[in-house]
C-alpha positions as a Python dict, from the first residue, in 0.01 Angstrom:
ca = {
    (1, 'M'): (0, 0, 0),
    (2, 'A'): (269, 231, 131),
    (3, 'R'): (232, 373, 478),
    (4, 'R'): (193, 750, 481),
    (5, 'R'): (458, 931, 679),
    (6, 'I'): (361, 1283, 569),
    (7, 'S'): (2, 1395, 621),
    (8, 'T'): (-190, 1530, 323),
    (9, 'E'): (-207, 1872, 489),
    (10, 'D'): (167, 1883, 558),
    (11, 'G'): (242, 1749, 210),
    (12, 'H'): (38, 2017, 37),
    (13, 'A'): (202, 2282, 256),
    (14, 'A'): (546, 2148, 159),
    (15, 'L'): (452, 2153, -210),
    (16, 'R'): (341, 2515, -186),
    (17, 'A'): (658, 2610, 6),
    (18, 'A'): (906, 2414, -208),
    (19, 'P'): (955, 2667, -492),
    (20, 'G'): (1093, 2935, -261),
    (21, 'G'): (1173, 2720, 39),
    (22, 'G'): (1484, 2553, 161),
    (23, 'R'): (1615, 2199, 155),
    (24, 'A'): (1374, 2074, 425),
    (25, 'E'): (1066, 2196, 237),
    (26, 'K'): (1188, 2051, -91),
    (27, 'A'): (1271, 1717, 75),
    (28, 'A'): (926, 1697, 236),
    (29, 'A'): (755, 1783, -93),
    (30, 'V'): (955, 1519, -284),
    (31, 'R'): (883, 1251, -23),
    (32, 'F'): (515, 1341, -11),
    (33, 'C'): (487, 1311, -390),
    (34, 'L'): (664, 973, -382),
    (35, 'E'): (420, 854, -114),
    (36, 'E'): (128, 976, -325),
    (37, 'L'): (257, 796, -633),
    (38, 'A'): (288, 471, -435),
    (39, 'E'): (-69, 523, -310),
    (40, 'R'): (-214, 583, -657),
    (41, 'A'): (-6, 320, -838),
    (42, 'P'): (45, 43, -581),
    (43, 'G'): (290, -232, -661),
    (44, 'N'): (656, -317, -669),
    (45, 'S'): (757, -341, -1034),
    (46, 'V'): (900, 11, -1076),
    (47, 'E'): (1149, 183, -850),
    (48, 'V'): (1135, 563, -856),
    (49, 'R'): (1449, 733, -726),
    (50, 'V'): (1478, 1103, -644),
    (51, 'P'): (1820, 1138, -481),
    (52, 'P'): (1905, 1249, -224),
    (53, 'F'): (1553, 1270, -82),
    (54, 'G'): (1369, 947, -148),
    (55, 'V'): (1277, 631, -333),
    (56, 'T'): (960, 429, -369),
    (57, 'Q'): (837, 119, -544),
    (58, 'C'): (511, 135, -734),
    (59, 'V'): (309, 2, -1030),
    (60, 'E'): (158, -345, -1040),
    (61, 'G'): (362, -623, -1191),
    (62, 'P'): (637, -862, -1096),
    (63, 'R'): (780, -789, -753),
    (64, 'H'): (1147, -692, -744),
    (65, 'T'): (1340, -845, -453),
    (66, 'R'): (1716, -845, -523),
    (67, 'G'): (1973, -647, -719),
    (68, 'T'): (1894, -370, -963),
    (69, 'P'): (1522, -353, -1043),
    (70, 'P'): (1422, -415, -1407),
    (71, 'N'): (1220, -91, -1417),
    (72, 'V'): (1386, 221, -1277),
    (73, 'V'): (1297, 589, -1297),
    (74, 'E'): (1548, 841, -1165),
    (75, 'T'): (1541, 1218, -1164),
    (76, 'D'): (1646, 1518, -958),
    (77, 'P'): (1418, 1684, -699),
    (78, 'Q'): (1339, 1990, -914),
    (79, 'T'): (1229, 1778, -1210),
    (80, 'W'): (1027, 1543, -987),
    (81, 'L'): (833, 1833, -836),
    (82, 'E'): (773, 1984, -1179),
    (83, 'L'): (637, 1647, -1298),
    (84, 'A'): (424, 1603, -986),
    (85, 'T'): (260, 1944, -1023),
    (86, 'G'): (225, 1943, -1400),
    (87, 'A'): (479, 2220, -1461),
    (88, 'L'): (660, 1969, -1685),
    (89, 'S'): (517, 1680, -1887),
    (90, 'W'): (655, 1327, -1870),
    (91, 'S'): (736, 1326, -2241),
    (92, 'G'): (905, 1665, -2215),
    (93, 'A'): (1119, 1554, -1922),
    (94, 'V'): (1224, 1232, -2095),
    (95, 'A'): (1298, 1413, -2424),
    (96, 'A'): (1508, 1673, -2242),
    (97, 'G'): (1707, 1404, -2061),
    (98, 'R'): (1584, 1521, -1722),
    (99, 'V'): (1444, 1175, -1639),
    (100, 'S'): (1616, 841, -1677),
    (101, 'A'): (1351, 572, -1733),
    (102, 'S'): (1451, 214, -1807),
    (103, 'G'): (1231, -90, -1840),
    (104, 'Q'): (896, -171, -1999),
    (105, 'R'): (692, -41, -1705),
    (106, 'A'): (896, 274, -1637),
    (107, 'D'): (655, 516, -1811),
    (108, 'L'): (480, 711, -1535),
    (109, 'S'): (275, 934, -1766),
    (110, 'A'): (-49, 759, -1663),
    (111, 'W'): (-4, 883, -1304),
    (112, 'L'): (147, 1226, -1354),
    (113, 'P'): (82, 1500, -1269),
    (114, 'L'): (-15, 1405, -914),
    (115, 'F'): (-113, 1756, -804),
    (116, 'P'): (-201, 1970, -1108),
    (117, 'D'): (-387, 2223, -890),
    (118, 'V'): (-92, 2292, -659),
    (119, 'P'): (149, 2555, -793),
    (120, 'G'): (485, 2389, -825),
    (121, 'P'): (840, 2486, -905),
    (122, 'S'): (919, 2613, -1249),
    (123, 'A'): (1248, 2624, -1429),
    (124, 'G'): (1117, 2894, -1661),
    (125, 'P'): (932, 2908, -1994),
    (126, 'S'): (1207, 2738, -2193),
    (127, 'V'): (1142, 2399, -2028),
    (128, 'P'): (1021, 2145, -2290),
    (129, 'G'): (678, 1993, -2239),
    (130, 'R'): (513, 2290, -2074),
}
């Protein structure tokens, strides 16, 4: 299980502040959501990358130890926060090319959204999967 670095209270505050906040708020919200994903889907078979703010390993399965992991998810901070709050669906993000997901275990739809009750960022009504 991943060690929490951001308290639940601070994480929720960062999520609420991220849509209109600055880089620090967005970074804290992204990292908090990555920590939460690792908590809810413990394991080391999938690496989730949200550059430049964070990375985590999650989902049960074979442990990755060297080189490029066999299961990788990568997206930008805006998309990650939309996924985490339910403003964007997993299938919509993948279909729109906003998420790169490679490997058999790289589908995170079973764990997203993480915080459907927390208002998150929105790219507007034209975003697929809303």
